[in-house]
Amino acid sequence: MTDEPLLAEDSNELRRAVIDTACAMNDAGINVNKAGNVSVRCTRGSRAGLLITPTGLDYGELQPADLVFLRLADGSHTGGREPSSEWRFHLDIHRARPELIAIVHTHSPSATALACHGRGIPPFHYMVAAAGGADIRCAPYATFGTQALSDHALAALTDRKACLLAHHGVIACEASLPQALALAIEVEHLARMYLAACALGEPPRLPDDEMARVLAKFEHYGQPGPGH
Ligand SMILES: [Zn+2]
């Protein structure tokens, strides 16, 4: 992975992939109705930007033309639809983290339950490293759609590919749409396991040196997929 990956050109196929990811998020049970949103970085001619799901439309009804292309340079857009109300953090993450191409935002229930207590996910299980570090942080609360929320999210994502948002939900970012969706599902699964483990009291945590070993293995071999 390089810091400046080659970006796909805005296309019908790419737009379909964003819609498929949004629908898959709900089918996977990590989101309901229109709560979450999805974006992917791409180019349109010489302009860098991102395709993002629009606000106010059911994912099942989305057509490629409904997606909104936001210019990376100034966040401006054209076309008939308005971008998701969370376009600010999508834009800011795409600007700050060029290695992360796709972003999935959900209100998945177990992760959000933790986030409602302002709690992230500690290293209780080695797969926490799938998010890029020894823990998954929870960003402080700010009103949805605000610059403050975006600032908090970016800080919580430092050296990470996922974070929780207090009293709100989850952000998962990866090098592709399928990987971002898989990470969002992984974060929800980890949160569910953590809550279950907490039923017997706060579980012991893996030590820093073990999480460092796991992170090194993930970097070397790539992240384990299903069946690992
Ligand atoms: Zn949200």
mmCIF file of N, CA, C and O in Angstrom, residues 98-160:
data_model
loop_
_atom_site.group_PDB
_atom_site.id
_atom_site.type_symbol
_atom_site.label_atom_id
_atom_site.label_comp_id
_atom_site.label_asym_id
_atom_site.label_seq_id
_atom_site.Cartn_x
_atom_site.Cartn_y
_atom_site.Cartn_z
ATOM 1 N N PRO A 98 -4.944 9.676 2.800
ATOM 2 C CA PRO A 98 -5.017 9.259 1.392
ATOM 3 C C PRO A 98 -4.937 7.749 1.193
ATOM 4 O O PRO A 98 -5.358 7.242 0.156
ATOM 5 N N GLU A 99 -4.424 7.009 2.180
ATOM 6 C CA GLU A 99 -4.320 5.548 2.028
ATOM 7 C C GLU A 99 -5.665 4.860 2.241
ATOM 8 O O GLU A 99 -5.823 3.681 1.919
ATOM 9 N N LEU A 100 -6.637 5.578 2.791
ATOM 10 C CA LEU A 100 -7.958 5.003 3.050
ATOM 11 C C LEU A 100 -8.914 5.468 1.957
ATOM 12 O O LEU A 100 -9.230 6.647 1.855
ATOM 13 N N ILE A 101 -9.364 4.552 1.140
ATOM 14 C CA ILE A 101 -10.120 4.911 -0.064
ATOM 15 C C ILE A 101 -11.628 4.895 0.174
ATOM 16 O O ILE A 101 -12.370 5.640 -0.451
ATOM 17 N N ALA A 102 -12.073 4.031 1.068
ATOM 18 C CA ALA A 102 -13.518 3.853 1.259
ATOM 19 C C ALA A 102 -13.894 4.024 2.726
ATOM 20 O O ALA A 102 -13.142 3.625 3.621
ATOM 21 N N ILE A 103 -15.049 4.628 2.959
ATOM 22 C CA ILE A 103 -15.520 4.872 4.328
ATOM 23 C C ILE A 103 -16.949 4.371 4.467
ATOM 24 O O ILE A 103 -17.814 4.685 3.642
ATOM 25 N N VAL A 104 -17.171 3.581 5.520
ATOM 26 C CA VAL A 104 -18.507 3.089 5.851
ATOM 27 C C VAL A 104 -18.856 3.621 7.238
ATOM 28 O O VAL A 104 -18.091 3.446 8.186
ATOM 29 N N HIS A 105 -19.983 4.294 7.341
ATOM 30 C CA HIS A 105 -20.453 4.802 8.635
ATOM 31 C C HIS A 105 -21.771 4.122 8.970
ATOM 32 O O HIS A 105 -22.686 4.107 8.148
ATOM 33 N N THR A 106 -21.837 3.531 10.174
ATOM 34 C CA THR A 106 -23.056 2.824 10.589
ATOM 35 C C THR A 106 -23.461 3.239 12.000
ATOM 36 O O THR A 106 -22.682 3.892 12.724
ATOM 37 N N HIS A 107 -24.670 2.825 12.364
ATOM 38 C CA HIS A 107 -25.115 2.932 13.763
ATOM 39 C C HIS A 107 -25.290 1.507 14.291
ATOM 40 O O HIS A 107 -26.335 1.159 14.840
ATOM 41 N N SER A 108 -24.295 0.658 14.079
ATOM 42 C CA SER A 108 -24.445 -0.757 14.444
ATOM 43 C C SER A 108 -24.656 -0.884 15.959
ATOM 44 O O SER A 108 -24.024 -0.188 16.751
ATOM 45 N N PRO A 109 -25.594 -1.764 16.361
ATOM 46 C CA PRO A 109 -26.132 -1.689 17.729
ATOM 47 C C PRO A 109 -25.145 -1.957 18.867
ATOM 48 O O PRO A 109 -25.150 -1.212 19.857
ATOM 49 N N SER A 110 -24.318 -2.995 18.788
ATOM 50 C CA SER A 110 -23.449 -3.294 19.932
ATOM 51 C C SER A 110 -22.339 -2.253 20.066
ATOM 52 O O SER A 110 -22.024 -1.802 21.178
ATOM 53 N N ALA A 111 -21.750 -1.859 18.951
ATOM 54 C CA ALA A 111 -20.703 -0.835 19.001
ATOM 55 C C ALA A 111 -21.277 0.490 19.497
ATOM 56 O O ALA A 111 -20.657 1.203 20.288
ATOM 57 N N THR A 112 -22.499 0.793 19.056
ATOM 58 C CA THR A 112 -23.122 2.048 19.497
ATOM 59 C C THR A 112 -23.493 1.976 20.977
ATOM 60 O O THR A 112 -23.412 2.985 21.692
ATOM 61 N N ALA A 113 -23.873 0.775 21.461
ATOM 62 C CA ALA A 113 -24.173 0.626 22.892
ATOM 63 C C ALA A 113 -22.951 0.988 23.728
ATOM 64 O O ALA A 113 -23.048 1.710 24.731
ATOM 65 N N LEU A 114 -21.782 0.499 23.302
ATOM 66 C CA LEU A 114 -20.541 0.865 23.999
ATOM 67 C C LEU A 114 -20.306 2.366 23.914
ATOM 68 O O LEU A 114 -19.932 3.031 24.890
ATOM 69 N N ALA A 115 -20.498 2.904 22.696
ATOM 70 C CA ALA A 115 -20.230 4.329 22.457
ATOM 71 C C ALA A 115 -21.170 5.220 23.259
ATOM 72 O O ALA A 115 -20.829 6.360 23.578
ATOM 73 N N CYS A 116 -22.351 4.704 23.592
ATOM 74 C CA CYS A 116 -23.280 5.491 24.414
ATOM 75 C C CYS A 116 -22.753 5.647 25.841
ATOM 76 O O CYS A 116 -23.186 6.527 26.578
ATOM 77 N N HIS A 117 -21.816 4.790 26.216
ATOM 78 C CA HIS A 117 -21.129 4.934 27.503
ATOM 79 C C HIS A 117 -19.784 5.630 27.323
ATOM 80 O O HIS A 117 -18.974 5.665 28.252
ATOM 81 N N GLY A 118 -19.527 6.111 26.121
ATOM 82 C CA GLY A 118 -18.252 6.778 25.844
ATOM 83 C C GLY A 118 -17.077 5.816 25.845
ATOM 84 O O GLY A 118 -15.930 6.229 26.001
ATOM 85 N N ARG A 119 -17.366 4.529 25.653
ATOM 86 C CA ARG A 119 -16.314 3.520 25.735
ATOM 87 C C ARG A 119 -15.921 2.993 24.364
ATOM 88 O O ARG A 119 -16.780 2.702 23.534
ATOM 89 N N GLY A 120 -14.639 2.863 24.151
ATOM 90 C CA GLY A 120 -14.138 2.218 22.951
ATOM 91 C C GLY A 120 -13.978 0.728 23.217
ATOM 92 O O GLY A 120 -14.553 0.184 24.163
ATOM 93 N N ILE A 121 -13.192 0.056 22.365
ATOM 94 C CA ILE A 121 -12.971 -1.388 22.514
ATOM 95 C C ILE A 121 -11.501 -1.615 22.861
ATOM 96 O O ILE A 121 -10.619 -1.314 22.060
ATOM 97 N N PRO A 122 -11.232 -2.126 24.076
ATOM 98 C CA PRO A 122 -9.839 -2.345 24.501
ATOM 99 C C PRO A 122 -9.295 -3.641 23.887
ATOM 100 O O PRO A 122 -10.048 -4.389 23.256
ATOM 101 N N PRO A 123 -8.005 -3.928 24.081
ATOM 102 C CA PRO A 123 -7.419 -5.147 23.504
ATOM 103 C C PRO A 123 -7.803 -6.413 24.280
ATOM 104 O O PRO A 123 -6.959 -7.135 24.780
ATOM 105 N N PHE A 124 -9.109 -6.689 24.318
ATOM 106 C CA PHE A 124 -9.583 -7.908 25.015
ATOM 107 C C PHE A 124 -9.450 -9.115 24.096
ATOM 108 O O PHE A 124 -9.516 -10.262 24.545
ATOM 109 N N HIS A 125 -9.306 -8.869 22.769
ATOM 110 C CA HIS A 125 -9.255 -9.927 21.743
ATOM 111 C C HIS A 125 -8.268 -9.463 20.683
ATOM 112 O O HIS A 125 -8.225 -8.275 20.350
ATOM 113 N N TYR A 126 -7.501 -10.427 20.136
ATOM 114 C CA TYR A 126 -6.440 -9.987 19.215
ATOM 115 C C TYR A 126 -6.973 -9.323 17.949
ATOM 116 O O TYR A 126 -6.293 -8.491 17.328
ATOM 117 N N MET A 127 -8.250 -9.644 17.556
ATOM 118 C CA MET A 127 -8.777 -9.073 16.317
ATOM 119 C C MET A 127 -9.050 -7.568 16.400
ATOM 120 O O MET A 127 -9.333 -6.926 15.386
ATOM 121 N N VAL A 128 -8.962 -7.012 17.620
ATOM 122 C CA VAL A 128 -9.057 -5.551 17.751
ATOM 123 C C VAL A 128 -8.006 -4.885 16.853
ATOM 124 O O VAL A 128 -8.221 -3.786 16.325
ATOM 125 N N ALA A 129 -6.898 -5.594 16.634
ATOM 126 C CA ALA A 129 -5.821 -5.058 15.786
ATOM 127 C C ALA A 129 -6.252 -4.880 14.334
ATOM 128 O O ALA A 129 -5.571 -4.194 13.566
ATOM 129 N N ALA A 130 -7.378 -5.481 13.938
ATOM 130 C CA ALA A 130 -7.872 -5.297 12.566
ATOM 131 C C ALA A 130 -8.126 -3.824 12.254
ATOM 132 O O ALA A 130 -8.100 -3.418 11.095
ATOM 133 N N ALA A 131 -8.369 -3.045 13.302
ATOM 134 C CA ALA A 131 -8.607 -1.609 13.097
ATOM 135 C C ALA A 131 -7.306 -0.810 13.083
ATOM 136 O O ALA A 131 -7.344 0.424 13.018
ATOM 137 N N GLY A 132 -6.158 -1.506 13.154
ATOM 138 C CA GLY A 132 -4.883 -0.834 12.942
ATOM 139 C C GLY A 132 -4.086 -0.513 14.180
ATOM 140 O O GLY A 132 -2.972 0.027 14.090
ATOM 141 N N GLY A 133 -4.605 -0.817 15.373
ATOM 142 C CA GLY A 133 -3.873 -0.497 16.602
ATOM 143 C C GLY A 133 -4.298 -1.406 17.742
ATOM 144 O O GLY A 133 -5.025 -2.389 17.538
ATOM 145 N N ALA A 134 -3.849 -1.068 18.952
ATOM 146 C CA ALA A 134 -4.109 -1.923 20.102
ATOM 147 C C ALA A 134 -5.495 -1.707 20.706
ATOM 148 O O ALA A 134 -5.897 -2.427 21.612
ATOM 149 N N ASP A 135 -6.205 -0.704 20.223
ATOM 150 C CA ASP A 135 -7.571 -0.483 20.707
ATOM 151 C C ASP A 135 -8.366 0.231 19.617
ATOM 152 O O ASP A 135 -7.810 0.635 18.595
ATOM 153 N N ILE A 136 -9.661 0.320 19.846
ATOM 154 C CA ILE A 136 -10.527 1.098 18.950
ATOM 155 C C ILE A 136 -11.115 2.208 19.822
ATOM 156 O O ILE A 136 -11.839 1.936 20.780
ATOM 157 N N ARG A 137 -10.749 3.440 19.486
ATOM 158 C CA ARG A 137 -11.126 4.565 20.352
ATOM 159 C C ARG A 137 -12.579 4.984 20.135
ATOM 160 O O ARG A 137 -13.160 4.732 19.091
ATOM 161 N N CYS A 138 -13.094 5.684 21.135
ATOM 162 C CA CYS A 138 -14.418 6.301 21.012
ATOM 163 C C CYS A 138 -14.237 7.815 20.999
ATOM 164 O O CYS A 138 -13.691 8.383 21.958
ATOM 165 N N ALA A 139 -14.667 8.459 19.924
ATOM 166 C CA ALA A 139 -14.571 9.921 19.818
ATOM 167 C C ALA A 139 -15.637 10.570 20.693
ATOM 168 O O ALA A 139 -16.749 10.042 20.806
ATOM 169 N N PRO A 140 -15.323 11.710 21.308
ATOM 170 C CA PRO A 140 -16.326 12.407 22.116
ATOM 171 C C PRO A 140 -17.539 12.818 21.271
ATOM 172 O O PRO A 140 -17.433 12.963 20.054
ATOM 173 N N TYR A 141 -18.642 13.038 21.942
ATOM 174 C CA TYR A 141 -19.871 13.390 21.230
ATOM 175 C C TYR A 141 -19.825 14.803 20.657
ATOM 176 O O TYR A 141 -19.306 15.729 21.279
ATOM 177 N N ALA A 142 -20.384 14.951 19.488
ATOM 178 C CA ALA A 142 -20.719 16.267 18.921
ATOM 179 C C ALA A 142 -21.911 16.033 18.002
ATOM 180 O O ALA A 142 -22.128 14.913 17.512
ATOM 181 N N THR A 143 -22.684 17.064 17.763
ATOM 182 C CA THR A 143 -23.893 16.957 16.936
ATOM 183 C C THR A 143 -23.559 16.427 15.544
ATOM 184 O O THR A 143 -22.534 16.813 14.965
ATOM 185 N N PHE A 144 -24.420 15.569 15.036
ATOM 186 C CA PHE A 144 -24.165 14.983 13.710
ATOM 187 C C PHE A 144 -24.040 16.083 12.655
ATOM 188 O O PHE A 144 -24.677 17.124 12.736
ATOM 189 N N GLY A 145 -23.163 15.824 11.700
ATOM 190 C CA GLY A 145 -22.998 16.766 10.586
ATOM 191 C C GLY A 145 -22.117 17.968 10.874
ATOM 192 O O GLY A 145 -21.915 18.806 9.989
ATOM 193 N N THR A 146 -21.584 18.075 12.095
ATOM 194 C CA THR A 146 -20.821 19.281 12.439
ATOM 195 C C THR A 146 -19.320 19.096 12.214
ATOM 196 O O THR A 146 -18.811 17.970 12.169
ATOM 197 N N GLN A 147 -18.633 20.242 12.109
ATOM 198 C CA GLN A 147 -17.175 20.204 12.001
ATOM 199 C C GLN A 147 -16.576 19.625 13.283
ATOM 200 O O GLN A 147 -15.558 18.924 13.241
ATOM 201 N N ALA A 148 -17.211 19.904 14.424
ATOM 202 C CA ALA A 148 -16.696 19.383 15.701
ATOM 203 C C ALA A 148 -16.688 17.859 15.688
ATOM 204 O O ALA A 148 -15.710 17.226 16.120
ATOM 205 N N LEU A 149 -17.756 17.253 15.167
ATOM 206 C CA LEU A 149 -17.796 15.790 15.099
ATOM 207 C C LEU A 149 -16.684 15.275 14.185
ATOM 208 O O LEU A 149 -16.002 14.294 14.497
ATOM 209 N N SER A 150 -16.496 15.939 13.065
ATOM 210 C CA SER A 150 -15.450 15.546 12.130
ATOM 211 C C SER A 150 -14.069 15.637 12.791
ATOM 212 O O SER A 150 -13.244 14.729 12.652
ATOM 213 N N ASP A 151 -13.833 16.725 13.527
ATOM 214 C CA ASP A 151 -12.542 16.900 14.212
ATOM 215 C C ASP A 151 -12.320 15.782 15.235
ATOM 216 O O ASP A 151 -11.223 15.216 15.332
ATOM 217 N N HIS A 152 -13.348 15.480 16.011
ATOM 218 C CA HIS A 152 -13.240 14.404 17.020
ATOM 219 C C HIS A 152 -12.962 13.061 16.345
ATOM 220 O O HIS A 152 -12.167 12.257 16.827
ATOM 221 N N ALA A 153 -13.657 12.813 15.225
ATOM 222 C CA ALA A 153 -13.502 11.529 14.528
ATOM 223 C C ALA A 153 -12.075 11.396 13.988
ATOM 224 O O ALA A 153 -11.446 10.342 14.153
ATOM 225 N N LEU A 154 -11.582 12.450 13.368
ATOM 226 C CA LEU A 154 -10.219 12.392 12.815
ATOM 227 C C LEU A 154 -9.193 12.108 13.905
ATOM 228 O O LEU A 154 -8.258 11.325 13.711
ATOM 229 N N ALA A 155 -9.364 12.740 15.062
ATOM 230 C CA ALA A 155 -8.427 12.513 16.173
ATOM 231 C C ALA A 155 -8.511 11.055 16.644
ATOM 232 O O ALA A 155 -7.482 10.406 16.877
ATOM 233 N N ALA A 156 -9.723 10.519 16.753
ATOM 234 C CA ALA A 156 -9.896 9.131 17.210
ATOM 235 C C ALA A 156 -9.356 8.133 16.188
ATOM 236 O O ALA A 156 -9.027 7.001 16.537
ATOM 237 N N LEU A 157 -9.275 8.555 14.936
ATOM 238 C CA LEU A 157 -8.782 7.675 13.872
ATOM 239 C C LEU A 157 -7.257 7.753 13.698
ATOM 240 O O LEU A 157 -6.715 7.086 12.818
ATOM 241 N N THR A 158 -6.585 8.532 14.522
ATOM 242 C CA THR A 158 -5.128 8.617 14.416
ATOM 243 C C THR A 158 -4.517 7.220 14.512
ATOM 244 O O THR A 158 -4.776 6.486 15.482
ATOM 245 N N ASP A 159 -3.756 6.831 13.495
ATOM 246 C CA ASP A 159 -3.139 5.491 13.439
ATOM 247 C C ASP A 159 -4.158 4.356 13.531
ATOM 248 O O ASP A 159 -3.833 3.247 13.942
ATOM 249 N N ARG A 160 -5.377 4.613 13.171
ATOM 250 C CA ARG A 160 -6.432 3.609 13.197
ATOM 251 C C ARG A 160 -7.249 3.714 11.918
ATOM 252 O O ARG A 160 -7.268 4.748 11.255
#
